[in-house]
Amino acid sequence: MWFKNLLIYRFTKPFTLTADEVDQKLGEMAFSPCNSQDPSSYGWTMPLGSQGSQYVHSANGYIMVCAKKQEKILPAAVINDVLADKLEEIKSQEDRRPGRKERTDLKEEIIFSLLPRAFTRSNRVFAYIAPQEGLLIVDAGSHNKAEELMVLLRESLGSLPVIPIKAKNVAQHAMTEWLTNGSAPKGFELGGECELRDKADESAVIRCKNQNLCSTEINNHIHAGMFVNKLALHWVGDIDFIVDDQLTIKRLSFGDLVQEKLGETSADSAAEQFDVDFNIMTGEFAKFIPAVLEAFGGEDTAEQDPVISSAA
């Protein structure tokens, strides 16, 4: 359950639903497995899995949700092989080659016939709502996955007024300045990994791993016109992570300080351990997220509702 990625969204209006109200609404769009002809299925599942009885898990005002997606696996090579056999059969029996439209129709028929026999794969995406902080935090490595969850959440709740969180300073400029100066902002330390892109040609990329990011070589690339697009950082709260130009946070790793907090607690069941983990994780993020925003000059609230902006 510990998040590995953070995509952070700001509510532009206060979130006023209770956990019980969210649970009821999510239950109306609960996940159900693919039937024989469905290529995929998407819906809400219980964060605690078989240990749970609700579609939310709430603690200290935070509301966790979990979306589940199941997809049929039909490799393109399998479809193409069956299609090639069918085309060869038509050529042999009717002495003709099907046109583009007929080939497309044949391919759709083949997919339809193969779906009932296809294997399935499933994945879950966790997120939690922080009403008191006005945030939605999604554990997703891509904006597409996060958007998929938010579309489902919007359909379930009726509305979801959120926008991606934004800092006052341009992330690329800030990270490039940190490497140029050889120091991270207060509360952070430079890691050993970065990605550089060329200002004139963004397809030109240099990825550095296990490197001294303050080295002359890297600084030469920056002075030659490259900028920092991704950067590894360590937060004093003992979290290591990668941040990119969109303030997407990936590869979160929790250090000894967080592990010690876990060691100070005891749980008699998987459900109790989940609750302990959720409490500690959200508590750490409540300090970590503002610190990251502060490192980039603070949050830009210009596009937010005036009520939210004044309260932030």
PDB file of C-alpha atoms in Angstrom:
ATOM      1  CA  MET A   1       0.000   0.000   0.000  1.00  0.00           C
ATOM      2  CA  TRP A   2       2.960   2.337   0.510  1.00  0.00           C
ATOM      3  CA  PHE A   3       2.856   4.754  -2.422  1.00  0.00           C
ATOM      4  CA  LYS A   4       5.719   4.614  -4.915  1.00  0.00           C
ATOM      5  CA  ASN A   5       4.587   7.617  -6.951  1.00  0.00           C
ATOM      6  CA  LEU A   6       2.754  10.859  -6.252  1.00  0.00           C
ATOM      7  CA  LEU A   7       0.585  12.738  -8.708  1.00  0.00           C
ATOM      8  CA  ILE A   8      -0.871  15.606  -6.716  1.00  0.00           C
ATOM      9  CA  TYR A   9      -4.043  17.527  -7.515  1.00  0.00           C
ATOM     10  CA  ARG A  10      -5.542  20.548  -5.790  1.00  0.00           C
ATOM     11  CA  PHE A  11      -9.290  20.783  -5.143  1.00  0.00           C
ATOM     12  CA  THR A  12     -10.569  24.131  -6.403  1.00  0.00           C
ATOM     13  CA  LYS A  13     -13.583  23.840  -4.085  1.00  0.00           C
ATOM     14  CA  PRO A  14     -13.781  22.341  -0.585  1.00  0.00           C
ATOM     15  CA  PHE A  15     -14.378  18.589  -0.491  1.00  0.00           C
ATOM     16  CA  THR A  16     -17.357  18.168   1.829  1.00  0.00           C
ATOM     17  CA  LEU A  17     -18.429  14.520   1.420  1.00  0.00           C
ATOM     18  CA  THR A  18     -17.959  12.215   4.397  1.00  0.00           C
ATOM     19  CA  ALA A  19     -16.180   8.882   4.125  1.00  0.00           C
ATOM     20  CA  ASP A  20     -19.524   7.065   4.438  1.00  0.00           C
ATOM     21  CA  GLU A  21     -21.021   9.134   1.613  1.00  0.00           C
ATOM     22  CA  VAL A  22     -18.011   8.406  -0.604  1.00  0.00           C
ATOM     23  CA  ASP A  23     -18.260   4.703   0.229  1.00  0.00           C
ATOM     24  CA  GLN A  24     -21.915   4.595  -0.787  1.00  0.00           C
ATOM     25  CA  LYS A  25     -21.286   6.370  -4.085  1.00  0.00           C
ATOM     26  CA  LEU A  26     -18.288   4.210  -4.982  1.00  0.00           C
ATOM     27  CA  GLY A  27     -20.251   1.048  -4.230  1.00  0.00           C
ATOM     28  CA  GLU A  28     -22.587   1.950  -7.089  1.00  0.00           C
ATOM     29  CA  MET A  29     -19.681   1.616  -9.523  1.00  0.00           C
ATOM     30  CA  ALA A  30     -17.957  -1.381  -7.967  1.00  0.00           C
ATOM     31  CA  PHE A  31     -15.566  -3.486 -10.007  1.00  0.00           C
ATOM     32  CA  SER A  32     -16.884  -6.624 -11.669  1.00  0.00           C
ATOM     33  CA  PRO A  33     -14.733  -9.053 -13.691  1.00  0.00           C
ATOM     34  CA  CYS A  34     -14.783  -9.017 -17.486  1.00  0.00           C
ATOM     35  CA  ASN A  35     -17.472 -11.151 -19.032  1.00  0.00           C
ATOM     36  CA  SER A  36     -16.658 -13.360 -22.016  1.00  0.00           C
ATOM     37  CA  GLN A  37     -16.799 -10.532 -24.563  1.00  0.00           C
ATOM     38  CA  ASP A  38     -15.517  -7.572 -22.534  1.00  0.00           C
ATOM     39  CA  PRO A  39     -11.983  -6.473 -23.466  1.00  0.00           C
ATOM     40  CA  SER A  40     -11.638  -4.730 -20.093  1.00  0.00           C
ATOM     41  CA  SER A  41     -13.452  -3.813 -16.904  1.00  0.00           C
ATOM     42  CA  TYR A  42     -12.830  -0.928 -14.499  1.00  0.00           C
ATOM     43  CA  GLY A  43     -14.410  -0.098 -11.157  1.00  0.00           C
ATOM     44  CA  TRP A  44     -13.888   0.400  -7.443  1.00  0.00           C
ATOM     45  CA  THR A  45     -12.582  -2.282  -5.161  1.00  0.00           C
ATOM     46  CA  MET A  46     -12.023  -2.339  -1.415  1.00  0.00           C
ATOM     47  CA  PRO A  47      -8.621  -0.916  -0.414  1.00  0.00           C
ATOM     48  CA  LEU A  48      -8.304  -3.643   2.235  1.00  0.00           C
ATOM     49  CA  GLY A  49      -9.172  -6.361  -0.269  1.00  0.00           C
ATOM     50  CA  SER A  50     -10.662  -9.460   1.321  1.00  0.00           C
ATOM     51  CA  GLN A  51      -9.978  -7.961   4.769  1.00  0.00           C
ATOM     52  CA  GLY A  52     -12.300  -5.026   4.116  1.00  0.00           C
ATOM     53  CA  SER A  53     -16.015  -4.348   3.921  1.00  0.00           C
ATOM     54  CA  GLN A  54     -16.020  -0.783   2.502  1.00  0.00           C
ATOM     55  CA  TYR A  55     -14.921   0.897  -0.691  1.00  0.00           C
ATOM     56  CA  VAL A  56     -12.990   3.488   1.317  1.00  0.00           C
ATOM     57  CA  HIS A  57     -10.487   3.319   4.133  1.00  0.00           C
ATOM     58  CA  SER A  58     -10.514   6.406   6.328  1.00  0.00           C
ATOM     59  CA  ALA A  59      -8.214   7.540   9.128  1.00  0.00           C
ATOM     60  CA  ASN A  60      -7.417  10.955  10.606  1.00  0.00           C
ATOM     61  CA  GLY A  61      -9.669  12.643   8.074  1.00  0.00           C
ATOM     62  CA  TYR A  62      -8.010  11.038   5.036  1.00  0.00           C
ATOM     63  CA  ILE A  63     -10.085   8.928   2.652  1.00  0.00           C
ATOM     64  CA  MET A  64      -8.360   6.211   0.645  1.00  0.00           C
ATOM     65  CA  VAL A  65      -9.920   4.697  -2.484  1.00  0.00           C
ATOM     66  CA  CYS A  66      -8.763   1.973  -4.856  1.00  0.00           C
ATOM     67  CA  ALA A  67      -9.655   1.415  -8.510  1.00  0.00           C
ATOM     68  CA  LYS A  68      -9.204  -1.965 -10.159  1.00  0.00           C
ATOM     69  CA  LYS A  69      -8.769  -2.653 -13.861  1.00  0.00           C
ATOM     70  CA  GLN A  70      -8.941  -6.029 -15.547  1.00  0.00           C
ATOM     71  CA  GLU A  71      -7.881  -6.444 -19.167  1.00  0.00           C
ATOM     72  CA  LYS A  72      -8.015  -9.321 -21.609  1.00  0.00           C
ATOM     73  CA  ILE A  73      -4.609 -10.164 -23.032  1.00  0.00           C
ATOM     74  CA  LEU A  74      -4.679 -10.684 -26.773  1.00  0.00           C
ATOM     75  CA  PRO A  75      -1.157 -10.378 -28.218  1.00  0.00           C
ATOM     76  CA  ALA A  76      -1.073  -8.673 -31.609  1.00  0.00           C
ATOM     77  CA  ALA A  77       1.073 -11.513 -32.960  1.00  0.00           C
ATOM     78  CA  VAL A  78      -1.673 -14.049 -32.184  1.00  0.00           C
ATOM     79  CA  ILE A  79      -4.341 -11.934 -33.874  1.00  0.00           C
ATOM     80  CA  ASN A  80      -2.146 -11.348 -36.917  1.00  0.00           C
ATOM     81  CA  ASP A  81      -1.355 -15.066 -37.255  1.00  0.00           C
ATOM     82  CA  VAL A  82      -5.044 -15.987 -37.258  1.00  0.00           C
ATOM     83  CA  LEU A  83      -5.766 -13.165 -39.693  1.00  0.00           C
ATOM     84  CA  ALA A  84      -2.995 -14.311 -42.035  1.00  0.00           C
ATOM     85  CA  ASP A  85      -4.428 -17.856 -42.029  1.00  0.00           C
ATOM     86  CA  LYS A  86      -7.889 -16.498 -42.796  1.00  0.00           C
ATOM     87  CA  LEU A  87      -6.603 -14.335 -45.665  1.00  0.00           C
ATOM     88  CA  GLU A  88      -4.713 -17.293 -47.098  1.00  0.00           C
ATOM     89  CA  GLU A  89      -7.860 -19.404 -46.881  1.00  0.00           C
ATOM     90  CA  ILE A  90      -9.884 -16.790 -48.798  1.00  0.00           C
ATOM     91  CA  LYS A  91      -7.184 -16.518 -51.439  1.00  0.00           C
ATOM     92  CA  SER A  92      -7.063 -20.305 -51.854  1.00  0.00           C
ATOM     93  CA  GLN A  93     -10.817 -20.866 -51.953  1.00  0.00           C
ATOM     94  CA  GLU A  94     -12.004 -17.724 -53.736  1.00  0.00           C
ATOM     95  CA  ASP A  95      -8.883 -16.669 -55.660  1.00  0.00           C
ATOM     96  CA  ARG A  96      -9.001 -13.079 -54.426  1.00  0.00           C
ATOM     97  CA  ARG A  97      -7.395 -10.773 -51.877  1.00  0.00           C
ATOM     98  CA  PRO A  98      -9.739  -9.027 -49.413  1.00  0.00           C
ATOM     99  CA  GLY A  99      -9.714  -5.230 -49.442  1.00  0.00           C
ATOM    100  CA  ARG A 100      -8.840  -3.003 -46.492  1.00  0.00           C
ATOM    101  CA  LYS A 101     -12.379  -2.793 -45.097  1.00  0.00           C
ATOM    102  CA  GLU A 102     -12.868  -6.552 -45.293  1.00  0.00           C
ATOM    103  CA  ARG A 103      -9.530  -7.162 -43.565  1.00  0.00           C
ATOM    104  CA  THR A 104     -10.553  -4.757 -40.799  1.00  0.00           C
ATOM    105  CA  ASP A 105     -13.885  -6.565 -40.382  1.00  0.00           C
ATOM    106  CA  LEU A 106     -12.121  -9.917 -40.309  1.00  0.00           C
ATOM    107  CA  LYS A 107      -9.741  -8.679 -37.636  1.00  0.00           C
ATOM    108  CA  GLU A 108     -12.630  -7.506 -35.465  1.00  0.00           C
ATOM    109  CA  GLU A 109     -14.342 -10.893 -35.880  1.00  0.00           C
ATOM    110  CA  ILE A 110     -11.144 -12.669 -34.865  1.00  0.00           C
ATOM    111  CA  ILE A 111     -10.751 -10.511 -31.734  1.00  0.00           C
ATOM    112  CA  PHE A 112     -14.401 -11.163 -30.839  1.00  0.00           C
ATOM    113  CA  SER A 113     -13.912 -14.924 -31.228  1.00  0.00           C
ATOM    114  CA  LEU A 114     -10.675 -14.983 -29.211  1.00  0.00           C
ATOM    115  CA  LEU A 115     -11.811 -12.820 -26.261  1.00  0.00           C
ATOM    116  CA  PRO A 116     -13.581 -15.644 -24.355  1.00  0.00           C
ATOM    117  CA  ARG A 117     -10.349 -17.667 -24.363  1.00  0.00           C
ATOM    118  CA  ALA A 118      -7.999 -14.792 -23.541  1.00  0.00           C
ATOM    119  CA  PHE A 119      -6.058 -14.582 -20.297  1.00  0.00           C
ATOM    120  CA  THR A 120      -6.711 -11.608 -18.033  1.00  0.00           C
ATOM    121  CA  ARG A 121      -4.441  -9.353 -16.016  1.00  0.00           C
ATOM    122  CA  SER A 122      -5.453  -7.005 -13.245  1.00  0.00           C
ATOM    123  CA  ASN A 123      -3.933  -4.008 -11.531  1.00  0.00           C
ATOM    124  CA  ARG A 124      -5.006  -1.634  -8.791  1.00  0.00           C
ATOM    125  CA  VAL A 125      -4.423   2.100  -8.432  1.00  0.00           C
ATOM    126  CA  PHE A 126      -4.630   3.664  -4.971  1.00  0.00           C
ATOM    127  CA  ALA A 127      -5.408   7.286  -4.190  1.00  0.00           C
ATOM    128  CA  TYR A 128      -6.465   9.252  -1.169  1.00  0.00           C
ATOM    129  CA  ILE A 129      -8.392  12.439  -0.568  1.00  0.00           C
ATOM    130  CA  ALA A 130      -7.057  14.898   1.998  1.00  0.00           C
ATOM    131  CA  PRO A 131     -10.061  17.199   2.606  1.00  0.00           C
ATOM    132  CA  GLN A 132      -8.342  19.301   5.258  1.00  0.00           C
ATOM    133  CA  GLU A 133      -5.443  19.992   2.904  1.00  0.00           C
ATOM    134  CA  GLY A 134      -7.607  20.224  -0.214  1.00  0.00           C
ATOM    135  CA  LEU A 135      -5.591  17.592  -2.072  1.00  0.00           C
ATOM    136  CA  LEU A 136      -6.107  14.432  -4.087  1.00  0.00           C
ATOM    137  CA  ILE A 137      -2.986  12.231  -4.177  1.00  0.00           C
ATOM    138  CA  VAL A 138      -2.760   9.397  -6.708  1.00  0.00           C
ATOM    139  CA  ASP A 139      -0.192   6.606  -6.663  1.00  0.00           C
ATOM    140  CA  ALA A 140       0.314   6.405 -10.417  1.00  0.00           C
ATOM    141  CA  GLY A 141       3.406   6.467 -12.594  1.00  0.00           C
ATOM    142  CA  SER A 142       1.635   8.193 -15.487  1.00  0.00           C
ATOM    143  CA  HIS A 143      -0.928  10.939 -15.872  1.00  0.00           C
ATOM    144  CA  ASN A 144      -3.025   8.622 -18.059  1.00  0.00           C
ATOM    145  CA  LYS A 145      -3.543   6.180 -15.182  1.00  0.00           C
ATOM    146  CA  ALA A 146      -4.323   9.009 -12.799  1.00  0.00           C
ATOM    147  CA  GLU A 147      -6.764  10.551 -15.254  1.00  0.00           C
ATOM    148  CA  GLU A 148      -8.501   7.195 -15.676  1.00  0.00           C
ATOM    149  CA  LEU A 149      -9.026   6.994 -11.914  1.00  0.00           C
ATOM    150  CA  MET A 150     -10.209  10.605 -11.740  1.00  0.00           C
ATOM    151  CA  VAL A 151     -12.728  10.091 -14.540  1.00  0.00           C
ATOM    152  CA  LEU A 152     -14.206   7.164 -12.597  1.00  0.00           C
ATOM    153  CA  LEU A 153     -14.166   9.185  -9.358  1.00  0.00           C
ATOM    154  CA  ARG A 154     -15.868  12.105 -11.088  1.00  0.00           C
ATOM    155  CA  GLU A 155     -18.567   9.815 -12.474  1.00  0.00           C
ATOM    156  CA  SER A 156     -19.049   8.228  -9.044  1.00  0.00           C
ATOM    157  CA  LEU A 157     -19.190  11.429  -7.008  1.00  0.00           C
ATOM    158  CA  GLY A 158     -20.935  13.609  -9.584  1.00  0.00           C
ATOM    159  CA  SER A 159     -18.104  16.155  -9.707  1.00  0.00           C
ATOM    160  CA  LEU A 160     -14.388  16.361  -9.024  1.00  0.00           C
ATOM    161  CA  PRO A 161     -13.101  19.957  -9.186  1.00  0.00           C
ATOM    162  CA  VAL A 162      -9.338  19.374  -9.198  1.00  0.00           C
ATOM    163  CA  ILE A 163      -6.360  20.753 -11.085  1.00  0.00           C
ATOM    164  CA  PRO A 164      -2.732  19.560 -11.125  1.00  0.00           C
ATOM    165  CA  ILE A 165      -0.762  21.190  -8.348  1.00  0.00           C
ATOM    166  CA  LYS A 166       1.530  23.946  -9.574  1.00  0.00           C
ATOM    167  CA  ALA A 167       4.552  25.684  -8.068  1.00  0.00           C
ATOM    168  CA  LYS A 168       5.429  29.354  -8.438  1.00  0.00           C
ATOM    169  CA  ASN A 169       8.859  28.617  -9.897  1.00  0.00           C
ATOM    170  CA  VAL A 170       9.335  26.721 -13.152  1.00  0.00           C
ATOM    171  CA  ALA A 171      10.595  23.303 -12.076  1.00  0.00           C
ATOM    172  CA  GLN A 172      13.161  22.983 -14.882  1.00  0.00           C
ATOM    173  CA  HIS A 173      14.681  26.375 -14.045  1.00  0.00           C
ATOM    174  CA  ALA A 174      14.808  25.641 -10.321  1.00  0.00           C
ATOM    175  CA  MET A 175      16.422  22.207 -10.687  1.00  0.00           C
ATOM    176  CA  THR A 176      18.945  23.514 -13.205  1.00  0.00           C
ATOM    177  CA  GLU A 177      19.882  26.315 -10.812  1.00  0.00           C
ATOM    178  CA  TRP A 178      20.369  23.830  -7.966  1.00  0.00           C
ATOM    179  CA  LEU A 179      22.874  21.821  -9.992  1.00  0.00           C
ATOM    180  CA  THR A 180      24.607  24.950 -11.255  1.00  0.00           C
ATOM    181  CA  ASN A 181      25.032  26.184  -7.677  1.00  0.00           C
ATOM    182  CA  GLY A 182      25.882  22.713  -6.407  1.00  0.00           C
ATOM    183  CA  SER A 183      23.295  22.712  -3.631  1.00  0.00           C
ATOM    184  CA  ALA A 184      19.668  21.726  -3.078  1.00  0.00           C
ATOM    185  CA  PRO A 185      17.138  23.963  -1.280  1.00  0.00           C
ATOM    186  CA  LYS A 186      16.837  23.910   2.506  1.00  0.00           C
ATOM    187  CA  GLY A 187      15.691  20.542   3.821  1.00  0.00           C
ATOM    188  CA  PHE A 188      16.841  18.621   0.753  1.00  0.00           C
ATOM    189  CA  GLU A 189      20.030  17.033  -0.560  1.00  0.00           C
ATOM    190  CA  LEU A 190      21.001  16.265  -4.134  1.00  0.00           C
ATOM    191  CA  GLY A 191      20.864  12.604  -5.080  1.00  0.00           C
ATOM    192  CA  GLY A 192      22.949  10.799  -7.679  1.00  0.00           C
ATOM    193  CA  GLU A 193      20.642  10.834 -10.676  1.00  0.00           C
ATOM    194  CA  CYS A 194      19.327  13.365 -13.168  1.00  0.00           C
ATOM    195  CA  GLU A 195      18.033  13.732 -16.712  1.00  0.00           C
ATOM    196  CA  LEU A 196      19.211  16.575 -18.933  1.00  0.00           C
ATOM    197  CA  ARG A 197      17.478  17.821 -22.068  1.00  0.00           C
ATOM    198  CA  ASP A 198      18.691  20.183 -24.743  1.00  0.00           C
ATOM    199  CA  LYS A 199      16.883  23.536 -24.913  1.00  0.00           C
ATOM    200  CA  ALA A 200      17.144  23.600 -28.699  1.00  0.00           C
ATOM    201  CA  ASP A 201      16.216  19.939 -29.243  1.00  0.00           C
ATOM    202  CA  GLU A 202      14.282  18.241 -26.437  1.00  0.00           C
ATOM    203  CA  SER A 203      14.727  14.864 -28.117  1.00  0.00           C
ATOM    204  CA  ALA A 204      18.399  15.113 -27.115  1.00  0.00           C
ATOM    205  CA  VAL A 205      18.575  13.513 -23.655  1.00  0.00           C
ATOM    206  CA  ILE A 206      21.407  12.660 -21.271  1.00  0.00           C
ATOM    207  CA  ARG A 207      20.608  10.403 -18.300  1.00  0.00           C
ATOM    208  CA  CYS A 208      23.063  10.290 -15.432  1.00  0.00           C
ATOM    209  CA  LYS A 209      22.944   7.630 -12.704  1.00  0.00           C
ATOM    210  CA  ASN A 210      25.163   7.125  -9.681  1.00  0.00           C
ATOM    211  CA  GLN A 211      26.991  10.338 -10.500  1.00  0.00           C
ATOM    212  CA  ASN A 212      28.251  13.371  -8.642  1.00  0.00           C
ATOM    213  CA  LEU A 213      25.687  15.840  -9.977  1.00  0.00           C
ATOM    214  CA  CYS A 214      27.938  18.768  -9.120  1.00  0.00           C
ATOM    215  CA  SER A 215      30.740  17.491 -11.356  1.00  0.00           C
ATOM    216  CA  THR A 216      32.365  19.641 -14.012  1.00  0.00           C
ATOM    217  CA  GLU A 217      31.107  17.322 -16.740  1.00  0.00           C
ATOM    218  CA  ILE A 218      27.443  17.811 -15.835  1.00  0.00           C
ATOM    219  CA  ASN A 219      27.915  21.551 -15.378  1.00  0.00           C
ATOM    220  CA  ASN A 220      29.479  21.734 -18.826  1.00  0.00           C
ATOM    221  CA  HIS A 221      26.343  20.192 -20.316  1.00  0.00           C
ATOM    222  CA  ILE A 222      24.218  22.793 -18.525  1.00  0.00           C
ATOM    223  CA  HIS A 223      26.413  25.675 -19.679  1.00  0.00           C
ATOM    224  CA  ALA A 224      26.167  24.266 -23.216  1.00  0.00           C
ATOM    225  CA  GLY A 225      22.400  24.797 -23.168  1.00  0.00           C
ATOM    226  CA  MET A 226      20.894  21.759 -21.456  1.00  0.00           C
ATOM    227  CA  PHE A 227      18.407  21.920 -18.584  1.00  0.00           C
ATOM    228  CA  VAL A 228      17.475  19.528 -15.799  1.00  0.00           C
ATOM    229  CA  ASN A 229      14.261  17.650 -16.537  1.00  0.00           C
ATOM    230  CA  LYS A 230      14.387  15.074 -13.710  1.00  0.00           C
ATOM    231  CA  LEU A 231      16.334  15.062 -10.480  1.00  0.00           C
ATOM    232  CA  ALA A 232      16.936  12.690  -7.577  1.00  0.00           C
ATOM    233  CA  LEU A 233      16.587  14.300  -4.151  1.00  0.00           C
ATOM    234  CA  HIS A 234      16.684  13.292  -0.501  1.00  0.00           C
ATOM    235  CA  TRP A 235      14.340  14.968   1.978  1.00  0.00           C
ATOM    236  CA  VAL A 236      15.469  15.370   5.589  1.00  0.00           C
ATOM    237  CA  GLY A 237      12.328  13.524   6.689  1.00  0.00           C
ATOM    238  CA  ASP A 238      14.127  10.494   5.224  1.00  0.00           C
ATOM    239  CA  ILE A 239      12.417  10.099   1.878  1.00  0.00           C
ATOM    240  CA  ASP A 240      14.329   9.599  -1.373  1.00  0.00           C
ATOM    241  CA  PHE A 241      12.570  10.361  -4.651  1.00  0.00           C
ATOM    242  CA  ILE A 242      12.751  11.547  -8.257  1.00  0.00           C
ATOM    243  CA  VAL A 243      10.937  14.742  -9.255  1.00  0.00           C
ATOM    244  CA  ASP A 244      10.357  15.896 -12.835  1.00  0.00           C
ATOM    245  CA  ASP A 245       9.441  19.117 -14.621  1.00  0.00           C
ATOM    246  CA  GLN A 246       5.702  18.524 -13.957  1.00  0.00           C
ATOM    247  CA  LEU A 247       6.268  18.002 -10.207  1.00  0.00           C
ATOM    248  CA  THR A 248       5.511  14.319 -10.670  1.00  0.00           C
ATOM    249  CA  ILE A 249       7.196  12.402  -7.865  1.00  0.00           C
ATOM    250  CA  LYS A 250       8.391   8.867  -8.580  1.00  0.00           C
ATOM    251  CA  ARG A 251      10.395   6.064  -7.014  1.00  0.00           C
ATOM    252  CA  LEU A 252       9.601   7.049  -3.451  1.00  0.00           C
ATOM    253  CA  SER A 253      11.767   5.273  -0.909  1.00  0.00           C
ATOM    254  CA  PHE A 254      11.235   5.574   2.834  1.00  0.00           C
ATOM    255  CA  GLY A 255      14.322   5.459   5.013  1.00  0.00           C
ATOM    256  CA  ASP A 256      15.174   4.378   8.555  1.00  0.00           C
ATOM    257  CA  LEU A 257      13.337   7.219  10.295  1.00  0.00           C
ATOM    258  CA  VAL A 258      10.037   6.102   8.804  1.00  0.00           C
ATOM    259  CA  GLN A 259      10.827   2.438   9.402  1.00  0.00           C
ATOM    260  CA  GLU A 260      11.483   3.212  13.065  1.00  0.00           C
ATOM    261  CA  LYS A 261       7.983   4.652  13.384  1.00  0.00           C
ATOM    262  CA  LEU A 262       6.619   1.435  11.941  1.00  0.00           C
ATOM    263  CA  GLY A 263       8.679  -0.542  14.426  1.00  0.00           C
ATOM    264  CA  GLU A 264       7.139   1.390  17.310  1.00  0.00           C
ATOM    265  CA  THR A 265       3.662   0.107  16.431  1.00  0.00           C
ATOM    266  CA  SER A 266       2.102  -3.320  16.627  1.00  0.00           C
ATOM    267  CA  ALA A 267      -0.733  -4.864  14.624  1.00  0.00           C
ATOM    268  CA  ASP A 268      -2.555  -8.149  15.172  1.00  0.00           C
ATOM    269  CA  SER A 269      -4.023  -8.453  11.682  1.00  0.00           C
ATOM    270  CA  ALA A 270      -3.452  -7.410   8.071  1.00  0.00           C
ATOM    271  CA  ALA A 271      -6.271  -4.886   8.410  1.00  0.00           C
ATOM    272  CA  GLU A 272      -4.674  -3.298  11.479  1.00  0.00           C
ATOM    273  CA  GLN A 273      -1.279  -3.175   9.728  1.00  0.00           C
ATOM    274  CA  PHE A 274      -2.884  -1.490   6.725  1.00  0.00           C
ATOM    275  CA  ASP A 275      -4.348   1.144   9.034  1.00  0.00           C
ATOM    276  CA  VAL A 276      -0.990   1.697  10.736  1.00  0.00           C
ATOM    277  CA  ASP A 277       0.782   2.044   7.384  1.00  0.00           C
ATOM    278  CA  PHE A 278      -1.859   4.443   6.086  1.00  0.00           C
ATOM    279  CA  ASN A 279      -1.627   6.625   9.202  1.00  0.00           C
ATOM    280  CA  ILE A 280       2.152   6.863   9.072  1.00  0.00           C
ATOM    281  CA  MET A 281       2.323   7.363   5.306  1.00  0.00           C
ATOM    282  CA  THR A 282      -0.259  10.149   5.186  1.00  0.00           C
ATOM    283  CA  GLY A 283       1.376  11.798   8.184  1.00  0.00           C
ATOM    284  CA  GLU A 284       4.725  11.839   6.381  1.00  0.00           C
ATOM    285  CA  PHE A 285       3.189  13.141   3.155  1.00  0.00           C
ATOM    286  CA  ALA A 286       1.422  15.927   5.079  1.00  0.00           C
ATOM    287  CA  LYS A 287       4.919  17.297   5.814  1.00  0.00           C
ATOM    288  CA  PHE A 288       6.690  16.137   2.656  1.00  0.00           C
ATOM    289  CA  ILE A 289       4.349  17.637   0.025  1.00  0.00           C
ATOM    290  CA  PRO A 290       4.429  21.207   1.439  1.00  0.00           C
ATOM    291  CA  ALA A 291       8.219  20.925   1.730  1.00  0.00           C
ATOM    292  CA  VAL A 292       8.528  19.982  -1.949  1.00  0.00           C
ATOM    293  CA  LEU A 293       6.284  22.873  -2.978  1.00  0.00           C
ATOM    294  CA  GLU A 294       8.276  25.273  -0.807  1.00  0.00           C
ATOM    295  CA  ALA A 295      11.480  24.100  -2.508  1.00  0.00           C
ATOM    296  CA  PHE A 296       9.986  25.241  -5.810  1.00  0.00           C
ATOM    297  CA  GLY A 297       8.964  28.640  -4.505  1.00  0.00           C
ATOM    298  CA  GLY A 298       5.662  27.701  -2.914  1.00  0.00           C
ATOM    299  CA  GLU A 299       2.350  26.737  -4.468  1.00  0.00           C
ATOM    300  CA  ASP A 300       0.933  28.858  -7.284  1.00  0.00           C
ATOM    301  CA  THR A 301      -2.720  29.391  -6.349  1.00  0.00           C
ATOM    302  CA  ALA A 302      -3.564  31.844  -9.140  1.00  0.00           C
ATOM    303  CA  GLU A 303      -5.938  29.427 -10.927  1.00  0.00           C
ATOM    304  CA  GLN A 304      -7.732  28.324  -7.778  1.00  0.00           C
ATOM    305  CA  ASP A 305     -11.062  29.424  -6.323  1.00  0.00           C
ATOM    306  CA  PRO A 306     -10.531  32.588  -4.228  1.00  0.00           C
ATOM    307  CA  VAL A 307     -11.838  30.817  -1.095  1.00  0.00           C
ATOM    308  CA  ILE A 308      -9.278  28.037  -1.493  1.00  0.00           C
ATOM    309  CA  SER A 309      -6.477  30.446  -2.348  1.00  0.00           C
ATOM    310  CA  SER A 310      -6.987  32.527   0.782  1.00  0.00           C
ATOM    311  CA  ALA A 311      -7.108  29.422   2.972  1.00  0.00           C
ATOM    312  CA  ALA A 312      -4.086  27.696   1.446  1.00  0.00           C
TER     313      ALA A 312
END
